[in-house]
mmCIF file of C-alpha atoms in Angstrom:
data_model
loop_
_atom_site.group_PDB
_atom_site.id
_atom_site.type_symbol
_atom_site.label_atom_id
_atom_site.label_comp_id
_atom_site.label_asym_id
_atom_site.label_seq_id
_atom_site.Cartn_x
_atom_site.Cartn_y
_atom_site.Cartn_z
ATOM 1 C CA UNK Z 21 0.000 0.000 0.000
ATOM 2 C CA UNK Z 22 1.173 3.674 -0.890
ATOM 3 C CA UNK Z 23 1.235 5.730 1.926
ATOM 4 C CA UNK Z 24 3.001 8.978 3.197
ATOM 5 C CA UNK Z 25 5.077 8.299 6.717
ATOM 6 C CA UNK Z 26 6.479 10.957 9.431
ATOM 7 C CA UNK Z 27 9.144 9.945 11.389
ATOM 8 C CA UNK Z 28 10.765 12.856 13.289
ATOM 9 C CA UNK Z 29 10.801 15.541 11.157
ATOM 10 C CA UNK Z 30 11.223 13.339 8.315
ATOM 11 C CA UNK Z 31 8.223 12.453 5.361
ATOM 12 C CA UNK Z 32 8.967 9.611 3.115
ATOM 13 C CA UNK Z 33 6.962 7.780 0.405
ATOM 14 C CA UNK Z 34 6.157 4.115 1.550
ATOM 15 C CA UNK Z 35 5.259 1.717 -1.552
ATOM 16 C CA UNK Z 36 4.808 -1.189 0.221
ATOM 17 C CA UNK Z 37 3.642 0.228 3.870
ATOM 18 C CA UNK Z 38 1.327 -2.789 5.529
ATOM 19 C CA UNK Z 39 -2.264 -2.513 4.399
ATOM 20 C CA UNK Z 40 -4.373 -1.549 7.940
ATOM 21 C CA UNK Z 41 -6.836 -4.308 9.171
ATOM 22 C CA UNK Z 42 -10.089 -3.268 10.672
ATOM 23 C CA UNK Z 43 -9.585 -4.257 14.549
ATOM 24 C CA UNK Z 44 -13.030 -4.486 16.548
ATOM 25 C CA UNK Z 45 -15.907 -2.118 15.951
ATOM 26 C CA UNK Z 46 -13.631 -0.704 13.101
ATOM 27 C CA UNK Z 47 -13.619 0.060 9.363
ATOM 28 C CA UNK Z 48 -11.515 -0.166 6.291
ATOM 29 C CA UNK Z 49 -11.933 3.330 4.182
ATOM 30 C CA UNK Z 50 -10.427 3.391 0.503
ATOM 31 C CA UNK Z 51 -9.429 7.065 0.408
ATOM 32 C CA UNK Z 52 -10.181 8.945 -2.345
ATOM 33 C CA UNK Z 53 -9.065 12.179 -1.462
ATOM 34 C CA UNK Z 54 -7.180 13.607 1.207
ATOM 35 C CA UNK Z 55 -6.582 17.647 2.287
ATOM 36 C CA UNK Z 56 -3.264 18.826 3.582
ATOM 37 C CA UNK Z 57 -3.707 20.787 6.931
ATOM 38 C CA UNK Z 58 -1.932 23.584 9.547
ATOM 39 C CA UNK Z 59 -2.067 20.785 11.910
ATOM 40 C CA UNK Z 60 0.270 18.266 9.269
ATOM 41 C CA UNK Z 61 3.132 20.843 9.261
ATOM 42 C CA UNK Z 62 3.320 21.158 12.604
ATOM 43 C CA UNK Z 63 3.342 17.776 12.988
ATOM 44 C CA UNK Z 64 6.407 17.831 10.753
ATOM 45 C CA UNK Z 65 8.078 20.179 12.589
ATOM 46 C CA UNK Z 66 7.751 18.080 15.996
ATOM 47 C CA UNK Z 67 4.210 18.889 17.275
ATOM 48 C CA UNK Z 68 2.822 15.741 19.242
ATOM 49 C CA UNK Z 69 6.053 14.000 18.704
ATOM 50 C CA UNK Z 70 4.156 11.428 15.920
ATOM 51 C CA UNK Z 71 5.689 8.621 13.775
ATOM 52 C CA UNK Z 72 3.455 7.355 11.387
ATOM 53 C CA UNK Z 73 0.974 7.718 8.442
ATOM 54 C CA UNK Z 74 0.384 11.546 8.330
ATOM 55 C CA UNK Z 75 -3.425 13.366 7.427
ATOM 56 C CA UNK Z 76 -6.960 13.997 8.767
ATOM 57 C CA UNK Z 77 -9.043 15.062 6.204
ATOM 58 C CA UNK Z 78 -10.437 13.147 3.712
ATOM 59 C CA UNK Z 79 -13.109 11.167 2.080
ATOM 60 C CA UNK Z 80 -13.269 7.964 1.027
ATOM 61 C CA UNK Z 81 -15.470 4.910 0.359
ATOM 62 C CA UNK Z 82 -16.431 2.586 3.402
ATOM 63 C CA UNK Z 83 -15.794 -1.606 2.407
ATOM 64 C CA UNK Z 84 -18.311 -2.900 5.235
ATOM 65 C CA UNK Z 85 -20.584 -2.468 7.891
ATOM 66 C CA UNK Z 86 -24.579 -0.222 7.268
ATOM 67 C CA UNK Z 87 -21.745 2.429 5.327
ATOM 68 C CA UNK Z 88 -20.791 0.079 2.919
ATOM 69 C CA UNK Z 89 -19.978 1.312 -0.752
ATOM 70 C CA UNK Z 90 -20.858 5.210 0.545
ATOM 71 C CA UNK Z 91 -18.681 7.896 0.747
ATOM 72 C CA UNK Z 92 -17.832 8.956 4.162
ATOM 73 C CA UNK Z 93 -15.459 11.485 6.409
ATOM 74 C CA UNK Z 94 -14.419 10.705 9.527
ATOM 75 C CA UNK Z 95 -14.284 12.023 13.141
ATOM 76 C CA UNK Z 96 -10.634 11.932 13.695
ATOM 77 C CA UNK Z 97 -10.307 11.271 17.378
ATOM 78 C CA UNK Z 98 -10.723 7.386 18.221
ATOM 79 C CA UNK Z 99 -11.914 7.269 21.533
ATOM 80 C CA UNK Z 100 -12.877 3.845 23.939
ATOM 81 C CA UNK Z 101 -16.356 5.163 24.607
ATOM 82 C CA UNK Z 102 -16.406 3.029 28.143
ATOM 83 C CA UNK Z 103 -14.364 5.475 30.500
ATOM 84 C CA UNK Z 104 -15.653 8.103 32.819
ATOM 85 C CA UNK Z 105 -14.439 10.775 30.431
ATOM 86 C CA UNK Z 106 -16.559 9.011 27.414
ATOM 87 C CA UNK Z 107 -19.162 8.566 29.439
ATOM 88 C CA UNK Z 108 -19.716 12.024 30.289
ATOM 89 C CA UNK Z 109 -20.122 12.878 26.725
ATOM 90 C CA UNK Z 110 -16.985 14.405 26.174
ATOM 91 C CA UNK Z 111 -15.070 11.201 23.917
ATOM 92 C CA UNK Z 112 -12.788 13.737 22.692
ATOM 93 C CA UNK Z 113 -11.248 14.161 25.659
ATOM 94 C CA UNK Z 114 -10.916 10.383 26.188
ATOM 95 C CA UNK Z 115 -7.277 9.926 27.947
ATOM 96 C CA UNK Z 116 -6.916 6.665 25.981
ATOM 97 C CA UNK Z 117 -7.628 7.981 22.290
ATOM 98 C CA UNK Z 118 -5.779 7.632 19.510
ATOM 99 C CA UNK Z 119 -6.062 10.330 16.798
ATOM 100 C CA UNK Z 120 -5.598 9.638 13.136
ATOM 101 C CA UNK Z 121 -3.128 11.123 11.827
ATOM 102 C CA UNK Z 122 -1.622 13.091 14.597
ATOM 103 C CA UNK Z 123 -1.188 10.860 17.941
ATOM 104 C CA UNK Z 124 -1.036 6.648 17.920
ATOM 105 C CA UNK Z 125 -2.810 5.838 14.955
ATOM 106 C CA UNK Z 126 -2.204 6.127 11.323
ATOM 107 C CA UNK Z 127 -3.687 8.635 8.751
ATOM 108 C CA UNK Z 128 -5.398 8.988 5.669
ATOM 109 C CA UNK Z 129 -2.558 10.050 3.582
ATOM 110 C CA UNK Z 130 -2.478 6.084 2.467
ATOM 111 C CA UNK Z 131 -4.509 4.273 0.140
ATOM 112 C CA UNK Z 132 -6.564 2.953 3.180
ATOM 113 C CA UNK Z 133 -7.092 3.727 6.478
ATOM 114 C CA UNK Z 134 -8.665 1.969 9.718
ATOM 115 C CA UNK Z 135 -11.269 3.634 11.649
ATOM 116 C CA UNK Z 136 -13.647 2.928 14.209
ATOM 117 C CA UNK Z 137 -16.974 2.779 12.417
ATOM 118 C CA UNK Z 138 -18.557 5.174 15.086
ATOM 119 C CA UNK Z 139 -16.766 8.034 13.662
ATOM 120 C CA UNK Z 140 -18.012 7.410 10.126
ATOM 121 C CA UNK Z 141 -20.558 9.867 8.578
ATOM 122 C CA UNK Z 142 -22.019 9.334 5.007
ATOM 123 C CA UNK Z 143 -21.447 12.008 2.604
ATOM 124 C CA UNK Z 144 -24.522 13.257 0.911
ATOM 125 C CA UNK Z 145 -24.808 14.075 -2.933
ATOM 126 C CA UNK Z 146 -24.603 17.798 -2.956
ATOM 127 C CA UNK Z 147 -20.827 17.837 -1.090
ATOM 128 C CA UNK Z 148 -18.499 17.129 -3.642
ATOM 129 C CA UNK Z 149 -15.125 14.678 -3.196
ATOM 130 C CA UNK Z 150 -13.066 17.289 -2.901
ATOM 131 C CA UNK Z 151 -15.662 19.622 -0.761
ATOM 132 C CA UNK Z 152 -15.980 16.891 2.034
ATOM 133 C CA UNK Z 153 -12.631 16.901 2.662
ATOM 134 C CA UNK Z 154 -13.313 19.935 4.451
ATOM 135 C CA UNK Z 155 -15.442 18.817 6.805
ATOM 136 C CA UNK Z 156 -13.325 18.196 9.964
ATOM 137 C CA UNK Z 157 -12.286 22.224 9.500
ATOM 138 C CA UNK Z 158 -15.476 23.164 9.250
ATOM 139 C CA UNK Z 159 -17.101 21.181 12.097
ATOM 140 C CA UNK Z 160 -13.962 22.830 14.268
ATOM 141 C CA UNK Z 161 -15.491 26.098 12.909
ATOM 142 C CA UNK Z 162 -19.272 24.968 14.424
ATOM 143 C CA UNK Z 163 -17.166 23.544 17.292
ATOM 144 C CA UNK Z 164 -17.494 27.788 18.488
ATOM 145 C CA UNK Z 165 -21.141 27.705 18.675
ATOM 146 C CA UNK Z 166 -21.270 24.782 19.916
ATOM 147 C CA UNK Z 167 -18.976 25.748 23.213
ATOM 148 C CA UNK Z 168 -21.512 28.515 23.136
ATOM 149 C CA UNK Z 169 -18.566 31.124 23.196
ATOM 150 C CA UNK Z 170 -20.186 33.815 20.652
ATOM 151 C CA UNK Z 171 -23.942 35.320 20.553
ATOM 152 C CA UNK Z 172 -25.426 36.446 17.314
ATOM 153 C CA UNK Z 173 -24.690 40.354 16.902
ATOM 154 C CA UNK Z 174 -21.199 39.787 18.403
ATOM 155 C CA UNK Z 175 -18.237 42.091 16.932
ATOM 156 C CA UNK Z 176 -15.580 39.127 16.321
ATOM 157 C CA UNK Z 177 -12.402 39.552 15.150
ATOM 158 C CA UNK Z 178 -10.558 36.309 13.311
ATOM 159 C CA UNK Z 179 -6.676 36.473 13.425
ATOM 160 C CA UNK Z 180 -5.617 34.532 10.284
ATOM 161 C CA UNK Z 181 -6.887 34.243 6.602
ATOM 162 C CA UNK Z 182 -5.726 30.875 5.699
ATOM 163 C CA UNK Z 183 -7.998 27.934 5.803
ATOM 164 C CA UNK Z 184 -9.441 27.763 9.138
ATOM 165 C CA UNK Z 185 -9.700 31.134 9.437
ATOM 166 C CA UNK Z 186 -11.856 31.416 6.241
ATOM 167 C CA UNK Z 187 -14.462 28.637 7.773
ATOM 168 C CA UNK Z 188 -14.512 30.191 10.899
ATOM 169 C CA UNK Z 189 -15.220 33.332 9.984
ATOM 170 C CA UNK Z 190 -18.322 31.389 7.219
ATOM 171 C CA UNK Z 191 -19.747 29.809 10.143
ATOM 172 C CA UNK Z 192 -19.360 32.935 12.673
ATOM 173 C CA UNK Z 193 -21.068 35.114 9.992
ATOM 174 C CA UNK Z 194 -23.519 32.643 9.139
ATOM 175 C CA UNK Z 195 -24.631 32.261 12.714
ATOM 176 C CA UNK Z 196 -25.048 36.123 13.060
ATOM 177 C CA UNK Z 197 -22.016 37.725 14.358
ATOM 178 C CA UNK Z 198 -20.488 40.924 12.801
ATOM 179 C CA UNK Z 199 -17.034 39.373 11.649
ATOM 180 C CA UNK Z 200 -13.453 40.835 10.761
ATOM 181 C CA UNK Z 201 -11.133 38.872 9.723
ATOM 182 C CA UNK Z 202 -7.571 40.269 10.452
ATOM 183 C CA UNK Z 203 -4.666 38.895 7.812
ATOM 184 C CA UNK Z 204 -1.472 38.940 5.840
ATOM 185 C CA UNK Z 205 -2.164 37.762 2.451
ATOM 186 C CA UNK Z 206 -4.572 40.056 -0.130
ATOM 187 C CA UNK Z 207 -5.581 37.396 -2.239
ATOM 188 C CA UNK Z 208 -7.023 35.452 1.045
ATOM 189 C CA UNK Z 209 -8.824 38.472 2.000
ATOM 190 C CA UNK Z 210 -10.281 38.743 -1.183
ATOM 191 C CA UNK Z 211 -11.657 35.567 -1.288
ATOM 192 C CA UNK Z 212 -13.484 36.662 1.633
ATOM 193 C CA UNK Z 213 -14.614 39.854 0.968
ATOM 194 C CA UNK Z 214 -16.095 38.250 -2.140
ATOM 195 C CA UNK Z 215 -18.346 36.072 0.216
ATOM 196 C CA UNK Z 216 -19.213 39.537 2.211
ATOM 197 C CA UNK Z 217 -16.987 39.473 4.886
ATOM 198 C CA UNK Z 218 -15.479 42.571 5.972
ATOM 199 C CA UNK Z 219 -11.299 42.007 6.115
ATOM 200 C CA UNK Z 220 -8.368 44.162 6.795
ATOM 201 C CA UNK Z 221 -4.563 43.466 6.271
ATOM 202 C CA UNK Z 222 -3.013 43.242 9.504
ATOM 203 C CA UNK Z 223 -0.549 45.556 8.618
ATOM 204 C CA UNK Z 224 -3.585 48.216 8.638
ATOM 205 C CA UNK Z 225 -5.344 46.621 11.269
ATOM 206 C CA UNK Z 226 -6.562 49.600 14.373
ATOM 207 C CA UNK Z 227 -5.978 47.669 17.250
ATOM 208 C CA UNK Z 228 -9.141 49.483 19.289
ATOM 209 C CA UNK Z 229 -9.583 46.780 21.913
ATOM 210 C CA UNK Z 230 -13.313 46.692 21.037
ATOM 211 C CA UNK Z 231 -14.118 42.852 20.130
ATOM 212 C CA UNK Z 232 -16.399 40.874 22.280
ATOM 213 C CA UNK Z 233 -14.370 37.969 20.960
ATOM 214 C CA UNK Z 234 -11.217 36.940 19.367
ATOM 215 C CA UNK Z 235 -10.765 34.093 17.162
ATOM 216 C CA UNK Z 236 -6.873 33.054 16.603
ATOM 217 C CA UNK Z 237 -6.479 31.053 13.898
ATOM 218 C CA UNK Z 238 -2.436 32.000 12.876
ATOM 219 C CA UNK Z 239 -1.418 28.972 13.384
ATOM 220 C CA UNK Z 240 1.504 31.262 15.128
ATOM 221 C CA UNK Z 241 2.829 31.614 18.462
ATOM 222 C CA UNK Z 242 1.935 35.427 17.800
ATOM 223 C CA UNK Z 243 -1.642 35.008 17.714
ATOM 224 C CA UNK Z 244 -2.238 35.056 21.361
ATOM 225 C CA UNK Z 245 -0.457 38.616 22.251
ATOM 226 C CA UNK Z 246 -1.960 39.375 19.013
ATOM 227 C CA UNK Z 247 -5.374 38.894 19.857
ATOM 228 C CA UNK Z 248 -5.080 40.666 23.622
ATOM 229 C CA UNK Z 249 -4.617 43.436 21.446
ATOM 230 C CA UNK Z 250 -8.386 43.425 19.712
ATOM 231 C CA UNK Z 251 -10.379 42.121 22.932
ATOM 232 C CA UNK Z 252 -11.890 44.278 25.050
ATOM 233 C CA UNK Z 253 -12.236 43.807 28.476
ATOM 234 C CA UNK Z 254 -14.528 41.057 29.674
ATOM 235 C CA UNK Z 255 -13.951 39.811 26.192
ATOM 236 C CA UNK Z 256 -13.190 36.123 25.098
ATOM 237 C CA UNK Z 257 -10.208 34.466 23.084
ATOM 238 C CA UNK Z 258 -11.030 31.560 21.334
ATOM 239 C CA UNK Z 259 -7.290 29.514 20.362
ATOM 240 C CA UNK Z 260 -7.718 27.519 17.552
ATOM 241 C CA UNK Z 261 -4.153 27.560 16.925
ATOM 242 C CA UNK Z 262 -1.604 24.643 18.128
ATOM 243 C CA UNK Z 263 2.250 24.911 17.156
ATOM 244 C CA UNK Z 264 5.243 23.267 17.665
ATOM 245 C CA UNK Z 265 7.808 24.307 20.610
ATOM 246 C CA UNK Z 266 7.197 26.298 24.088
ATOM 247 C CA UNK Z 267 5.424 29.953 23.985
ATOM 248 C CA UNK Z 268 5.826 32.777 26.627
ATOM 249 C CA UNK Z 269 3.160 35.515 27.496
ATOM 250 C CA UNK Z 270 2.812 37.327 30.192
ATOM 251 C CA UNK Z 271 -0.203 37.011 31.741
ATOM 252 C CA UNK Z 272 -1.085 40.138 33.398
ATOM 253 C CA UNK Z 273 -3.169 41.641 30.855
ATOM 254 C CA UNK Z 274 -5.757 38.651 30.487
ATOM 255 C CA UNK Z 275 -5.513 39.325 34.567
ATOM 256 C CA UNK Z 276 -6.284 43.071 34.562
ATOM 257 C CA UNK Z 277 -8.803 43.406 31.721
ATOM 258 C CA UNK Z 278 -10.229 39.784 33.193
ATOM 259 C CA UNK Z 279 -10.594 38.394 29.857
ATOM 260 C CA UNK Z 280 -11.357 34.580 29.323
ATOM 261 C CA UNK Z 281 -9.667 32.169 27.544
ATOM 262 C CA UNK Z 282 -10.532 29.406 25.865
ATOM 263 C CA UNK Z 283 -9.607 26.288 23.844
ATOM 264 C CA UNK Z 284 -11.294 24.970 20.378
ATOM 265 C CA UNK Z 285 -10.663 22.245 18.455
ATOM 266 C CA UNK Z 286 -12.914 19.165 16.989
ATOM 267 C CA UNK Z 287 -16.417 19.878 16.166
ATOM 268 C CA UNK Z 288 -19.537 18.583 15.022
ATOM 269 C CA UNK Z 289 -19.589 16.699 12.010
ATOM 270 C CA UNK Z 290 -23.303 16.801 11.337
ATOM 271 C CA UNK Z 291 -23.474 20.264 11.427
ATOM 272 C CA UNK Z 292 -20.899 20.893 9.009
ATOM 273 C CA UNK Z 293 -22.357 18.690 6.968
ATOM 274 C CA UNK Z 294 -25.577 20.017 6.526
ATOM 275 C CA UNK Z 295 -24.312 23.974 6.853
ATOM 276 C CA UNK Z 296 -21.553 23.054 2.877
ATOM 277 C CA UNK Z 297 -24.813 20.602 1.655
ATOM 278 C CA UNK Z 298 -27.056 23.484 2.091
ATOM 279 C CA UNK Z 299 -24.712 25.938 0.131
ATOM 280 C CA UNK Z 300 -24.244 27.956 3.441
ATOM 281 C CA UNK Z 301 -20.546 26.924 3.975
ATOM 282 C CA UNK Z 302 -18.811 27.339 0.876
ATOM 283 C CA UNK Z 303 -15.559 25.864 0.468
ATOM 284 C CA UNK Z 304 -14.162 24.627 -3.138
ATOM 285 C CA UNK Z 305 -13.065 28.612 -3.558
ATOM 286 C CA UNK Z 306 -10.336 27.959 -1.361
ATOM 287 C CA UNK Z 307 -8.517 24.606 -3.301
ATOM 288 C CA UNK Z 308 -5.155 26.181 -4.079
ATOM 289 C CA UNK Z 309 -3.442 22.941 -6.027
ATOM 290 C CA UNK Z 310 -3.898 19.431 -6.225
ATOM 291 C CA UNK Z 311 -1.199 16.412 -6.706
ATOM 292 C CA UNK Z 312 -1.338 12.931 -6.491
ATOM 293 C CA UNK Z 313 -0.278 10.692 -3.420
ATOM 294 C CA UNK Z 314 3.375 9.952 -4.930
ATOM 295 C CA UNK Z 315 3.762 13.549 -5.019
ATOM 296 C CA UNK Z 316 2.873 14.257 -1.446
ATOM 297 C CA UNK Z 317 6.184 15.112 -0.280
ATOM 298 C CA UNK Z 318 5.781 18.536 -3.120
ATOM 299 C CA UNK Z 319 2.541 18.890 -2.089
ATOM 300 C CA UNK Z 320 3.455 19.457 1.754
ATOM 301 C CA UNK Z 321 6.725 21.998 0.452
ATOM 302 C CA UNK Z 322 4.646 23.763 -1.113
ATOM 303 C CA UNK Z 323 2.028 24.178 1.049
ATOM 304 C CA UNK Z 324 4.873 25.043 3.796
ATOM 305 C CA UNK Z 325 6.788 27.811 1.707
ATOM 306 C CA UNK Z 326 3.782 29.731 -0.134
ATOM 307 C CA UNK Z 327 0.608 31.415 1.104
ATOM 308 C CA UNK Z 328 -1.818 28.322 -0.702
ATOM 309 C CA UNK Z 329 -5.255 27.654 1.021
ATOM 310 C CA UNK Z 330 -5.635 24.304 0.712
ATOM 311 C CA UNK Z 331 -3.358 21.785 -1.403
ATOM 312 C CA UNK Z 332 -5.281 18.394 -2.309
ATOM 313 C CA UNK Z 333 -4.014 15.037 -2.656
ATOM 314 C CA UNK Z 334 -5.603 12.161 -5.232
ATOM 315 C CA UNK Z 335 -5.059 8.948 -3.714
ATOM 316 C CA UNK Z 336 -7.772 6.521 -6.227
ATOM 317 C CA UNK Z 337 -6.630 6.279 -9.582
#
């Protein structure tokens, strides 16, 4: 089986890397596609300390179980569902889970991948192949309303244009909230704008402490003093960001101005599904390039040394 491996900060082509075989209450997925993320660089660079079959996102077709011959995403965190944790409806948090692509478990940068049929969804006609690879970003972007962290008629302010940034700020707007989205790169903002949200080059950016909340999605270790810079007091800072290495701050000013902080990451898939099948979420505007599998190791370069959105990878023929 073809398959794309991290070991330390190395990536390698594997032609012959063991096929995966479906352990209890699991599934074997032929991958079709497969998106390259923020979170696979980092990984690259030492986040998580991982060694094994790199990506997340994808789709692919299901070979058994109610799924069988569909297309389907999958949840990415592979929880036990029988601990206290589980139990309590948070499986994300499970202290035993594997994650594909990221911690324990190989990804879906492989011709197949193994995953527990729980996390399955089916893929419904109107979301294209290469649409439904977005929906793990997108369900981290309804992953904000579902924490319950924004009201409709907030001001927010999103720190980053690239590709979570651009769903967030889809799903923020779509809710109801007056959104900003603070960036680096033109062209990204004018993807935006041309969807009728209101952007600004962070280089022009008025920092007027005035947000009721703060949205970091840099994927930098700047986004955090960044963002105390747009929340007002009493405000909230959602971090959607996660990098390699240690980061300093000082704390005093989330002290003083007594401003909350708070973490983001998986979301609902359901409701990402039905917010892109419903045309509300739109996301094929943002596909930057495309290779195939054998070509993954250019595909990840690039997408590391130039301001893409988001880089596909074929993996069926």
């Amino acid at each position: 089986m073809l398959a794309v491996r991290c070991s330390g900060q190395s990536v390698q082509i594997h032609e012959r890397h063991p096929e995966p075989v479906a352990g209890e209450g699991e599934t074997i997925v032929d991958v079709l596609t497969a998106g390259i993320c923020e979170t696979d660089l980092q990984i690259i660079r030492g986040y998580m300390g991982f060694d094994g079959v790199l990506g997340h996102e994808f789709v692919g077709v299901a070979r058994s179980g109610k799924l069988a011959g569909q297309r389907v995403v999958s949840e990415i965190n592979c929880s036990c569902w029988k601990c206290p944790t589980c139990r309590s409806g948070l499986p994300t948090h499970c202290p035993s889970r594997t994650v594909l692509g990221i911690w324990k478990r190989d990804g879906a940068f492989a011709e197949q991948v193994a995953v527990p049929t729980k996390n399955l969804h089916r893929v419904p006609d109107e979301i294209s192949n290469d649409e439904a690879v977005f929906v793990e970003p997108v369900a981290a972007g309804y992953q904000i309303l579902r924490q319950q962290l924004v009201k409709r008629g907030d001001q927010v302010v999103i720190l980053g244009d690239g590709r979570l940034g651009n769903v967030c700020a889809q799903v923020l707007t779509d809710f109801g909230c007056r959104v900003l989205v603070v960036g680096k790169h033109p062209e990204k903002l004018s993807l935006l704008r041309s969807l009728g949200i209101e952007t600004v080059l962070l280089a022009d950016a008025e920092a007027k402490r005035e947000a009721d909340v703060v949205v970091d999605c840099t994927g930098s270790s700047t986004g955090l003093p960044t963002a105390l810079q747009f929340v007002k007091p009493w405000g909230t800072i959602v971090l959607k960001t996660t990098v390699a290495g240690e980061q300093t701050l000082a704390l005093a000013p989330i002290v003083i101005d007594e401003v909350r902080v708070v973490g983001s990451r998986c979301g609902p898939f359901a409701d990402a599904i039905a917010g892109m099948a419903a045309g509300r979420i739109k996301v094929a505007p943002m596909i930057s390039a495309r290779f195939p599998l054998r070509q993954a190791v250019e595909a990840l370069q690039l997408t590391s040394s130039q301001p893409v959105l988001k880089v596909l990878l074929d993996v069926a023929p």
